[in-house]
Coordinates of C-alpha atoms and ligand atoms in Angstrom, one line a residue:
M1 CA 29.8 39.3 28.6
S2 CA 33.3 38.9 27.3
E3 CA 32.1 39.2 23.6
A4 CA 31.9 43.0 24.1
N5 CA 35.6 43.0 24.7
I6 CA 36.4 41.5 21.4
Q7 CA 37.5 44.1 18.8
L8 CA 37.5 43.7 15.1
V9 CA 40.4 45.8 13.9
P10 CA 40.7 46.7 10.2
T11 CA 44.1 46.1 8.6
T12 CA 45.9 46.1 5.3
P13 CA 48.0 43.1 4.1
F14 CA 51.8 43.0 4.0
D15 CA 53.3 41.2 1.0
D16 CA 56.4 39.7 2.6
Q17 CA 55.0 37.2 5.1
R18 CA 56.1 34.0 3.5
A19 CA 57.9 31.6 5.8
G20 CA 61.6 30.7 5.1
T21 CA 63.4 27.5 6.1
S22 CA 62.0 27.9 9.6
G23 CA 59.1 30.3 10.1
L24 CA 58.7 34.0 9.4
R25 CA 62.0 35.8 10.4
K26 CA 62.5 39.5 10.0
P27 CA 64.4 42.4 11.7
V28 CA 62.7 43.4 15.0
R29 CA 61.8 46.8 13.5
V30 CA 59.7 45.0 10.8
F31 CA 57.8 43.2 13.5
Q32 CA 57.3 46.4 15.4
Q33 CA 55.3 47.9 12.5
P34 CA 51.6 48.3 13.5
H35 CA 49.7 45.1 12.7
Y36 CA 52.7 43.2 11.3
L37 CA 52.5 40.5 13.9
E38 CA 48.7 40.7 14.2
N39 CA 48.2 40.0 10.5
F40 CA 50.4 36.9 10.6
V41 CA 48.8 35.6 13.8
Q42 CA 45.3 36.1 12.4
A43 CA 46.3 34.2 9.3
I44 CA 47.2 31.3 11.6
F45 CA 43.9 31.4 13.3
N46 CA 42.0 31.8 10.1
T47 CA 43.7 28.8 8.4
R48 CA 43.9 26.5 11.5
P49 CA 40.2 26.2 12.5
E50 CA 41.1 23.4 15.0
L51 CA 42.6 26.0 17.3
K52 CA 39.1 27.3 18.0
D53 CA 38.0 25.6 21.2
G54 CA 41.4 24.0 21.2
L55 CA 44.7 24.1 23.1
L56 CA 47.6 26.2 22.0
I57 CA 51.2 26.1 23.4
L58 CA 53.0 29.4 23.4
G59 CA 56.5 30.5 24.3
G60 CA 59.7 31.9 22.9
D61 CA 63.5 32.2 23.3
G62 CA 63.2 35.4 25.4
R63 CA 64.7 37.7 22.8
F64 CA 63.7 41.4 22.6
H65 CA 60.0 41.8 21.7
N66 CA 59.1 38.3 23.1
D67 CA 57.0 39.7 25.9
V68 CA 55.2 42.2 23.7
A69 CA 54.4 39.5 21.2
I70 CA 53.2 37.0 23.8
G71 CA 50.7 39.7 25.1
I72 CA 49.3 40.3 21.6
I73 CA 49.0 36.6 20.8
L74 CA 47.2 35.8 24.1
R75 CA 44.7 38.6 23.4
M76 CA 44.2 37.4 19.8
A77 CA 43.9 33.8 20.9
A78 CA 41.2 34.8 23.4
A79 CA 39.4 36.7 20.6
S80 CA 39.5 33.8 18.2
G81 CA 37.9 31.4 20.6
V82 CA 41.0 29.3 21.7
A83 CA 39.9 27.5 24.8
R84 CA 43.2 27.3 26.6
V85 CA 46.8 28.4 26.1
I86 CA 49.8 26.9 28.0
V87 CA 52.5 29.5 28.1
G88 CA 56.0 29.3 29.6
Q89 CA 56.7 31.4 32.6
H90 CA 58.3 34.7 31.5
G91 CA 57.2 33.7 28.0
F92 CA 60.1 31.2 27.9
L93 CA 60.0 27.9 26.1
S94 CA 62.7 26.3 24.0
T95 CA 61.7 25.0 20.6
P96 CA 62.0 21.3 21.6
A97 CA 60.1 22.0 24.9
V98 CA 57.2 23.5 22.8
S99 CA 57.2 20.4 20.7
H100 CA 57.1 18.2 23.8
L101 CA 54.3 20.1 25.4
I102 CA 52.2 19.9 22.2
R103 CA 52.6 16.2 22.2
K104 CA 52.1 15.7 25.9
H105 CA 48.9 17.7 26.1
H106 CA 47.5 16.8 22.6
A107 CA 47.4 20.4 21.8
Q108 CA 46.2 21.6 18.4
G109 CA 49.3 23.5 17.8
G110 CA 52.1 25.7 19.1
I111 CA 53.5 29.1 18.4
I112 CA 57.3 29.7 19.0
L113 CA 58.7 33.2 19.1
S114 CA 62.3 33.0 17.9
A115 CA 64.7 33.8 15.2
S116 CA 66.8 30.9 16.4
H117 CA 70.5 31.5 15.9
N118 CA 70.1 35.1 14.5
P119 CA 71.2 37.9 16.8
G120 CA 68.5 39.6 19.0
G121 CA 67.9 43.0 20.6
P122 CA 66.2 46.1 19.1
N123 CA 68.5 45.9 16.1
G124 CA 68.5 42.2 15.8
D125 CA 65.9 39.7 14.4
F126 CA 62.6 38.4 15.6
G127 CA 60.6 35.5 14.3
I128 CA 57.5 33.4 14.6
K129 CA 57.0 29.7 13.9
F130 CA 53.9 27.6 14.0
N131 CA 54.0 23.9 15.0
T132 CA 51.2 21.5 14.2
A133 CA 49.5 18.9 16.4
N134 CA 52.3 16.3 15.9
G135 CA 54.7 18.8 17.5
G136 CA 56.6 19.5 14.4
P137 CA 57.3 22.6 12.3
A138 CA 54.4 23.4 9.9
P139 CA 55.0 21.8 6.6
E140 CA 55.2 23.9 3.4
A141 CA 51.5 23.4 2.5
V142 CA 50.6 25.0 5.9
T143 CA 53.0 27.9 5.7
E144 CA 51.9 28.6 2.1
A145 CA 48.3 28.7 3.4
F146 CA 49.4 31.3 6.0
F147 CA 51.1 33.3 3.3
N148 CA 48.1 33.3 1.0
E149 CA 45.9 34.4 3.9
T150 CA 48.3 37.3 4.8
R151 CA 47.9 38.6 1.3
K152 CA 44.2 39.1 1.6
I153 CA 43.7 39.8 5.3
R154 CA 41.5 42.8 6.0
A155 CA 40.9 42.6 9.8
F156 CA 42.0 40.8 12.9
L157 CA 40.3 40.0 16.2
I158 CA 41.8 41.0 19.5
H159 CA 40.5 40.9 23.1
A160 CA 40.6 44.1 25.0
G161 CA 41.1 42.4 28.4
D162 CA 44.3 42.5 30.5
V163 CA 46.9 39.9 29.9
P164 CA 48.0 38.0 33.1
E165 CA 51.4 38.7 34.5
I166 CA 53.5 36.0 32.8
G167 CA 56.3 36.2 35.4
R168 CA 54.5 33.9 37.8
T169 CA 53.1 30.4 37.3
G170 CA 49.4 29.7 37.8
E171 CA 46.0 29.6 36.1
F172 CA 44.3 32.7 34.8
M173 CA 41.4 33.7 32.6
L174 CA 41.4 36.1 29.7
G175 CA 37.8 36.5 28.7
D176 CA 36.6 32.9 28.2
M177 CA 40.1 31.6 27.6
R178 CA 42.1 29.8 30.3
V179 CA 45.8 30.7 30.4
D180 CA 48.1 28.3 32.2
I181 CA 51.5 29.8 33.0
V182 CA 53.9 26.9 33.6
D183 CA 57.5 26.2 34.5
P184 CA 59.1 25.9 31.1
V185 CA 61.7 23.3 32.2
S186 CA 60.1 20.6 34.3
D187 CA 58.2 18.6 31.7
Y188 CA 61.2 18.7 29.4
A189 CA 63.6 17.6 32.2
D190 CA 61.2 14.6 32.9
L191 CA 61.4 13.5 29.3
M192 CA 65.2 13.6 29.4
Q193 CA 65.3 11.5 32.5
H194 CA 63.1 9.0 30.8
L195 CA 65.5 8.7 27.9
F196 CA 68.9 8.8 29.5
D197 CA 70.8 7.1 32.2
F198 CA 71.1 10.0 34.7
D199 CA 72.8 7.8 37.4
A200 CA 75.7 6.9 35.0
M201 CA 76.1 10.6 34.0
R202 CA 76.0 11.7 37.6
K203 CA 78.9 9.3 38.4
L204 CA 80.9 10.5 35.4
L205 CA 80.6 14.1 36.5
A206 CA 81.6 13.2 40.1
S207 CA 84.7 11.3 38.8
G208 CA 86.7 14.4 37.8
F209 CA 85.4 14.5 34.3
Q210 CA 85.1 18.2 33.4
I211 CA 82.4 19.6 31.2
R212 CA 81.2 23.1 30.2
F213 CA 77.9 24.1 28.7
D214 CA 77.5 27.5 27.0
A215 CA 73.9 28.6 26.9
M216 CA 75.0 31.8 25.0
H217 CA 72.5 33.9 27.1
A218 CA 69.7 32.2 25.3
I219 CA 66.9 29.9 26.2
T220 CA 68.8 26.8 27.3
G221 CA 70.2 28.5 30.4
P222 CA 67.4 27.6 32.8
Y223 CA 67.1 24.1 31.2
A224 CA 70.8 23.4 31.5
R225 CA 71.0 24.8 35.1
H226 CA 68.3 22.4 36.2
I227 CA 69.5 19.3 34.3
F228 CA 73.3 19.6 34.8
T229 CA 73.4 21.3 38.2
D230 CA 70.3 20.1 40.1
L231 CA 69.9 16.7 38.5
L232 CA 73.5 15.7 37.6
G233 CA 75.4 17.5 40.3
A234 CA 77.6 19.7 38.1
P235 CA 79.0 22.9 39.7
A236 CA 77.0 25.9 38.8
E237 CA 80.0 27.6 37.1
W238 CA 80.1 24.8 34.5
I239 CA 77.0 26.3 32.9
M240 CA 78.1 29.5 31.2
N241 CA 76.0 32.4 30.1
S242 CA 73.0 30.8 31.6
T243 CA 70.8 33.8 32.1
P244 CA 68.6 34.5 29.0
L245 CA 69.0 38.1 27.9
P246 CA 66.8 40.0 25.4
D247 CA 69.9 40.7 23.3
F248 CA 71.8 37.5 24.1
G249 CA 74.4 39.7 25.8
G250 CA 75.2 41.3 22.4
G251 CA 76.4 37.9 21.1
H252 CA 75.3 35.8 18.2
P253 CA 73.6 32.7 19.7
D254 CA 74.8 30.3 17.1
P255 CA 76.8 27.4 18.4
N256 CA 79.6 27.0 15.9
L257 CA 83.4 27.4 15.8
K258 CA 83.2 31.1 15.2
H259 CA 80.4 32.3 17.5
A260 CA 81.2 30.0 20.4
A261 CA 85.0 30.5 20.1
S262 CA 85.5 31.2 23.8
L263 CA 84.0 27.8 24.6
V264 CA 86.2 26.1 22.0
A265 CA 89.2 27.7 23.7
L266 CA 88.3 25.9 26.9
T267 CA 88.8 22.5 25.2
Q268 CA 92.3 23.4 23.9
G269 CA 95.7 22.6 25.5
E270 CA 96.7 20.1 28.0
N271 CA 94.2 21.3 30.6
G272 CA 91.3 21.5 28.2
V273 CA 88.0 20.3 29.5
D274 CA 86.9 16.7 28.6
F275 CA 83.6 17.7 27.1
A276 CA 82.0 21.0 26.1
A277 CA 78.7 21.9 24.3
A278 CA 76.6 24.9 23.4
S279 CA 73.1 25.5 22.1
D280 CA 71.5 28.3 20.0
G281 CA 68.9 31.0 20.7
D282 CA 65.8 28.7 20.8
G283 CA 67.6 25.6 22.1
D284 CA 67.3 23.3 19.1
R285 CA 70.9 23.3 17.9
N286 CA 74.0 21.8 19.6
M287 CA 77.7 21.8 19.2
I288 CA 79.7 18.9 20.6
L289 CA 83.3 19.3 21.6
G290 CA 85.8 17.1 23.3
K291 CA 89.3 17.8 24.5
R292 CA 91.0 19.3 21.4
C293 CA 88.3 17.8 19.3
F294 CA 85.3 19.1 17.4
V295 CA 82.6 16.7 16.4
T296 CA 80.9 17.7 13.1
P297 CA 77.1 17.6 13.4
S298 CA 77.2 15.0 10.5
D299 CA 79.5 12.7 12.4
S300 CA 77.5 13.3 15.6
L301 CA 74.4 11.9 13.9
A302 CA 76.3 8.9 12.8
V303 CA 77.9 8.3 16.2
I304 CA 74.5 8.7 17.9
A305 CA 72.9 6.1 15.6
A306 CA 75.8 3.7 16.1
H307 CA 75.5 3.9 19.9
A308 CA 71.7 3.7 20.3
A309 CA 71.9 0.3 21.9
M310 CA 73.8 1.9 24.9
I311 CA 71.0 4.4 25.7
P312 CA 68.0 3.4 27.8
G313 CA 65.4 5.2 25.6
Y314 CA 66.7 3.6 22.4
R315 CA 67.8 0.2 23.6
N316 CA 64.8 -1.7 22.2
G317 CA 65.8 -1.0 18.6
I318 CA 65.6 1.8 16.2
H319 CA 63.9 2.5 12.9
G320 CA 65.8 4.3 10.2
V321 CA 67.9 7.4 10.1
A322 CA 67.4 10.6 8.0
R323 CA 69.7 13.4 7.2
S324 CA 69.2 16.6 5.3
M325 CA 70.7 16.5 1.8
P326 CA 73.8 18.7 2.5
T327 CA 74.6 16.7 5.7
S328 CA 77.5 14.2 5.2
Q329 CA 76.7 10.6 4.3
A330 CA 78.3 9.3 7.5
A331 CA 75.0 8.3 9.0
D332 CA 74.0 6.4 5.8
R333 CA 77.0 4.1 6.5
V334 CA 75.8 3.3 10.0
A335 CA 72.3 2.6 8.8
E336 CA 73.6 0.3 6.1
R337 CA 75.6 -1.6 8.7
L338 CA 72.6 -1.8 11.1
G339 CA 70.3 -2.9 8.2
I340 CA 67.9 0.0 8.7
A341 CA 66.6 2.5 6.2
H342 CA 68.2 5.9 5.5
Y343 CA 66.6 8.9 4.0
E344 CA 67.9 12.2 2.4
T345 CA 65.6 15.1 2.9
P346 CA 65.7 18.8 2.0
T347 CA 67.1 21.3 4.5
G348 CA 64.7 22.1 7.3
W349 CA 63.3 20.0 10.2
K350 CA 59.8 20.0 8.7
F351 CA 60.8 17.4 6.2
F352 CA 61.5 14.8 9.0
G353 CA 58.0 15.0 10.4
N354 CA 56.3 12.5 8.2
L355 CA 59.2 10.0 8.5
L356 CA 59.1 10.3 12.3
D357 CA 55.3 10.1 12.5
H358 CA 55.2 7.0 10.4
Q359 CA 58.1 5.3 12.3
R360 CA 60.3 5.2 9.3
I361 CA 63.1 6.8 11.3
T362 CA 64.2 7.2 14.9
F363 CA 67.1 9.6 14.5
C364 CA 67.6 12.6 12.2
G365 CA 70.0 15.4 11.8
E366 CA 71.3 18.3 9.8
E367 CA 74.9 19.5 9.3
S368 CA 73.8 22.9 10.7
F369 CA 74.2 21.7 14.3
G370 CA 70.8 20.0 14.5
T371 CA 70.2 16.5 15.8
G372 CA 67.1 14.8 17.2
S373 CA 64.9 11.8 17.5
D374 CA 61.3 10.7 17.6
H375 CA 61.1 11.9 21.3
V376 CA 59.8 15.2 19.9
R377 CA 59.3 16.6 16.4
E378 CA 62.1 19.3 16.5
K379 CA 65.8 19.1 16.7
D380 CA 66.9 19.2 20.3
G381 CA 70.1 20.7 21.5
L382 CA 70.2 19.5 25.1
W383 CA 69.0 16.1 24.0
A384 CA 72.1 15.7 21.8
V385 CA 74.4 16.9 24.6
L386 CA 72.9 14.4 27.0
F387 CA 73.1 11.6 24.4
W388 CA 76.8 12.3 24.0
L389 CA 77.3 12.5 27.8
N390 CA 75.5 9.2 28.2
I391 CA 77.8 7.6 25.6
L392 CA 80.8 9.0 27.4
A393 CA 79.5 7.8 30.8
G394 CA 78.8 4.3 29.4
S395 CA 82.0 3.9 27.5
R396 CA 84.4 5.8 29.7
Q397 CA 86.3 6.8 26.5
S398 CA 87.2 10.3 25.4
V399 CA 85.3 12.1 22.7
S400 CA 88.3 11.9 20.3
D401 CA 88.7 8.1 21.0
I402 CA 85.0 7.6 20.2
L403 CA 85.4 9.5 17.0
A404 CA 88.6 7.7 15.9
A405 CA 87.0 4.3 16.6
H406 CA 83.9 5.3 14.6
W407 CA 86.0 6.4 11.6
R408 CA 88.1 3.2 11.8
E409 CA 85.0 1.2 11.6
Y410 CA 83.0 3.1 9.1
G411 CA 85.5 5.3 7.3
R412 CA 85.6 9.1 7.8
N413 CA 83.5 11.6 5.9
Y414 CA 85.6 14.7 5.9
Y415 CA 83.2 17.6 5.9
T416 CA 83.1 21.3 5.9
R417 CA 80.7 24.1 5.2
H418 CA 81.7 27.5 3.8
D419 CA 79.3 30.4 4.2
Y420 CA 79.4 33.7 2.3
E421 CA 77.1 36.0 4.2
G422 CA 75.3 39.2 3.3
I423 CA 76.0 39.0 -0.4
D424 CA 73.8 40.8 -3.0
S425 CA 70.6 38.8 -3.5
G426 CA 70.7 39.3 -7.3
I427 CA 74.3 38.1 -7.5
A428 CA 73.5 35.1 -5.4
T429 CA 70.5 34.1 -7.4
Q430 CA 72.4 34.5 -10.6
L431 CA 75.3 32.3 -9.3
V432 CA 72.9 29.5 -8.5
E433 CA 71.0 29.9 -11.7
T434 CA 74.1 29.8 -13.8
L435 CA 75.2 26.6 -12.1
R436 CA 71.7 25.1 -12.6
G437 CA 72.0 25.9 -16.3
Q438 CA 75.3 24.1 -16.6
L439 CA 74.3 20.9 -14.8
D440 CA 73.8 18.8 -17.9
G441 CA 77.3 19.5 -19.3
L442 CA 79.2 18.8 -16.1
R443 CA 79.5 15.0 -16.2
G444 CA 82.9 13.8 -17.1
Q445 CA 84.6 17.2 -16.4
R446 CA 88.0 16.7 -14.7
F447 CA 89.7 18.8 -12.1
G448 CA 93.0 17.2 -11.2
D449 CA 92.2 14.0 -9.4
H450 CA 88.5 14.8 -9.3
T451 CA 86.1 13.8 -12.1
I452 CA 82.4 14.8 -12.0
A453 CA 80.2 11.7 -12.0
W454 CA 76.8 13.4 -11.7
A455 CA 75.2 16.7 -11.0
D456 CA 71.6 17.7 -10.3
D457 CA 69.2 20.1 -8.6
F458 CA 67.9 18.3 -5.6
S459 CA 64.2 17.5 -5.6
Y460 CA 62.5 15.5 -2.8
T461 CA 59.3 13.5 -3.0
D462 CA 58.0 12.8 0.5
P463 CA 57.6 9.0 0.8
I464 CA 54.5 9.4 3.0
D465 CA 52.3 12.1 1.3
A466 CA 54.1 12.3 -2.1
S467 CA 54.5 16.1 -1.8
V468 CA 57.3 17.3 -4.0
S469 CA 59.9 20.0 -3.0
A470 CA 62.0 21.0 -5.9
H471 CA 65.1 23.3 -6.2
Q472 CA 66.5 22.3 -2.8
G473 CA 70.2 22.8 -3.7
I474 CA 72.7 22.0 -6.5
R475 CA 74.6 18.7 -5.9
I476 CA 77.7 17.8 -7.7
G477 CA 79.1 14.3 -7.2
F478 CA 82.6 13.0 -8.1
E479 CA 83.8 9.6 -9.0
D480 CA 85.6 9.1 -5.7
G481 CA 82.4 9.8 -3.8
S482 CA 83.2 13.4 -2.9
R483 CA 80.3 15.9 -3.1
I484 CA 79.9 19.7 -3.4
V485 CA 76.5 21.2 -2.6
Y486 CA 75.5 24.8 -3.1
R487 CA 72.3 26.4 -1.7
L488 CA 71.1 29.7 -0.6
S489 CA 70.0 30.2 3.0
G490 CA 66.3 30.6 3.8
T491 CA 66.8 32.0 7.3
G492 CA 68.8 35.2 6.8
T493 CA 67.3 38.6 6.9
Q494 CA 70.0 40.7 5.1
G495 CA 71.0 40.1 1.5
A496 CA 71.7 36.5 0.7
T497 CA 73.9 33.8 2.2
L498 CA 75.5 31.3 0.0
R499 CA 76.3 28.0 1.6
V500 CA 78.8 25.6 0.0
Y501 CA 78.9 22.2 1.6
L502 CA 81.9 19.9 0.9
E503 CA 82.4 16.3 1.7
S504 CA 85.0 13.6 0.9
F505 CA 85.3 10.0 2.1
E506 CA 88.4 8.5 3.6
P507 CA 88.4 4.8 4.3
D508 CA 92.1 4.5 5.3
P509 CA 92.6 4.9 9.1
A510 CA 96.1 6.1 8.5
R511 CA 94.7 9.2 6.7
Q512 CA 91.7 9.9 9.0
Q513 CA 93.5 12.3 11.4
L514 CA 94.4 15.0 9.0
D515 CA 93.3 18.6 9.2
T516 CA 89.9 19.0 7.5
Q517 CA 90.5 22.3 5.7
H518 CA 93.8 20.9 4.4
V519 CA 92.1 17.7 3.1
M520 CA 89.3 19.7 1.5
Q521 CA 91.4 22.4 -0.1
A522 CA 91.3 20.8 -3.6
L523 CA 87.5 20.5 -3.4
V524 CA 87.2 24.0 -2.1
D525 CA 89.1 25.3 -5.2
I526 CA 86.9 23.2 -7.5
A527 CA 83.8 24.6 -5.8
D528 CA 85.1 28.1 -6.4
R529 CA 85.9 27.4 -10.1
L530 CA 82.6 25.8 -10.8
A531 CA 80.6 28.6 -9.4
D532 CA 83.0 31.6 -9.9
I533 CA 82.3 32.4 -6.2
R534 CA 85.2 34.8 -5.7
S535 CA 84.8 36.8 -8.9
R536 CA 81.0 36.9 -8.6
T537 CA 80.8 37.9 -5.0
G538 CA 84.1 39.8 -4.7
R539 CA 84.9 37.8 -1.6
D540 CA 88.3 36.2 -1.1
A541 CA 87.2 33.9 1.7
P542 CA 84.0 32.7 3.3
D543 CA 82.7 34.5 6.4
I544 CA 82.2 31.3 8.4
I545 CA 83.9 28.0 8.1
T546 CA 82.4 25.1 10.1
Ligands
VG1_601 C1 69.4 26.9 8.5 C2 70.1 25.6 8.5 C3 69.0 24.5 8.4 C4 68.1 24.7 9.7 C5 67.5 26.1 9.7 C6 66.7 26.3 10.9 O1 68.7 27.1 7.3 O2 70.9 25.5 7.4 O3 69.6 23.2 8.4 O4 67.1 23.7 9.6 O5 68.6 27.0 9.6 O6 67.5 26.1 12.1 P1 69.2 28.0 6.1 O7 68.0 28.0 5.1 O8 69.6 29.3 6.6 O9 70.4 27.2 5.5 V1 67.1 27.1 13.4 O10 68.1 26.5 14.7 O11 67.1 28.5 12.8 O12 65.4 26.8 13.8
CO602 CO1 67.4 27.1 16.4

């Protein structure tokens, strides 16, 4: 009898297991404390009764502690009566691949082990996310239920049996629970082939068109090798850093201009490659580059929406488009032209779930290098890269030509984000609170050419379930349509990160090729004056500019 192998282990609650923007994310050493992971996982099983006798998808981005956590979760799932777990070989599954497997197999949920773009290794971060049966990140009501449960948890259940070796694929039993260890890539690659024109992309890559993909030693390496090399015929060396490493090779797996600087360098100069892209730790983010050209994620969403009719999976028409609030309004302009709805949601992919499930939208995106569609319920890095490659294959234009044409047609939303990292939490909170207290008096204030037209603290009411999410960021709008947004990060693990998002609209094609930081300088200065950023934080400049 396997029952005899189930142990009830007494535990005491931790008080810090509330999820942030995307799951529970902490330094590895926090997760290594006895029972820290177990308490959180038991809270999931206690509050998601459908997992009993159900199917769970399990995998992670391969970072340090991934394998240990997978073993614990498998034993706990067996003890809690889960019927079957599908786990990626070596414990690997990208975030979008988990979302796809949940949907494909009608699973009751999925657990993703990742701290996404945060560094890994023994001194880095670890994280755990739960996705619901629609394939999407757990909404706030669900993560709050986890949190409440973790505050009163007194025991957890764990099976004493041996965990199958996860390095090989196959079917195993752990007590009464079946464990299927699967190739993490193949189902996902099938889905991509269903959406995109692989013949056209193969021809493009055979024509001398040079691309590079940087997997940053994170999860997308095996996916990119299979898709670009095996299926699209790219030389193996075009896929850089394609072996997932527990510490991401010491790097910071965040695809942006700073952390993927060596990739950006390959696009510069006369001999720069035609197209380059990178993804993050768990494979849901993307950065798109052309020869001497960086596509902001906000523009990327707009270009994708505008080119949907070229892409096999979206040819039959699209529903609306959604963007997170700090993302530029470029996609709204495309939606208006196409006569489809557009939505503005708080930061975090979970807010797109209802809109996708109810066919209000087809595409959605965030300024933070996240783009996706209704093919899964997560943002999807490789999907965005393939979407661009398919556009390039179909149009035979360069990335910069596509962008310039887009701006000519719709106008350009100049956009930049300035991050101040690791600042004192108290100072950061005070900065935002002071701003919040001033909102009512801001209207009509003038700063040179800029006059404030409105200011608020963003609150979102979900159009499907009417749930309200308040305090999602301070927005300041100017008469010329420019915007400044301030919010604090919900994914960091050290101190606070202040994000300042700046946007201004330029309809005149003669002024659409200027340097972004130059164009935005006046607004950057206003943002500093309004919030006293420099004097409050003691910083002269942001840590990261994207
Ligand atoms: C950041 C981004 C947000 C994104 C989140 C998770 O959150 O700004 O847009 O959804 O990370 O992305 P924050 O709260 O730090 O601004 V990932 O790739 O970590 O799953
Ligand atoms: Co991520």
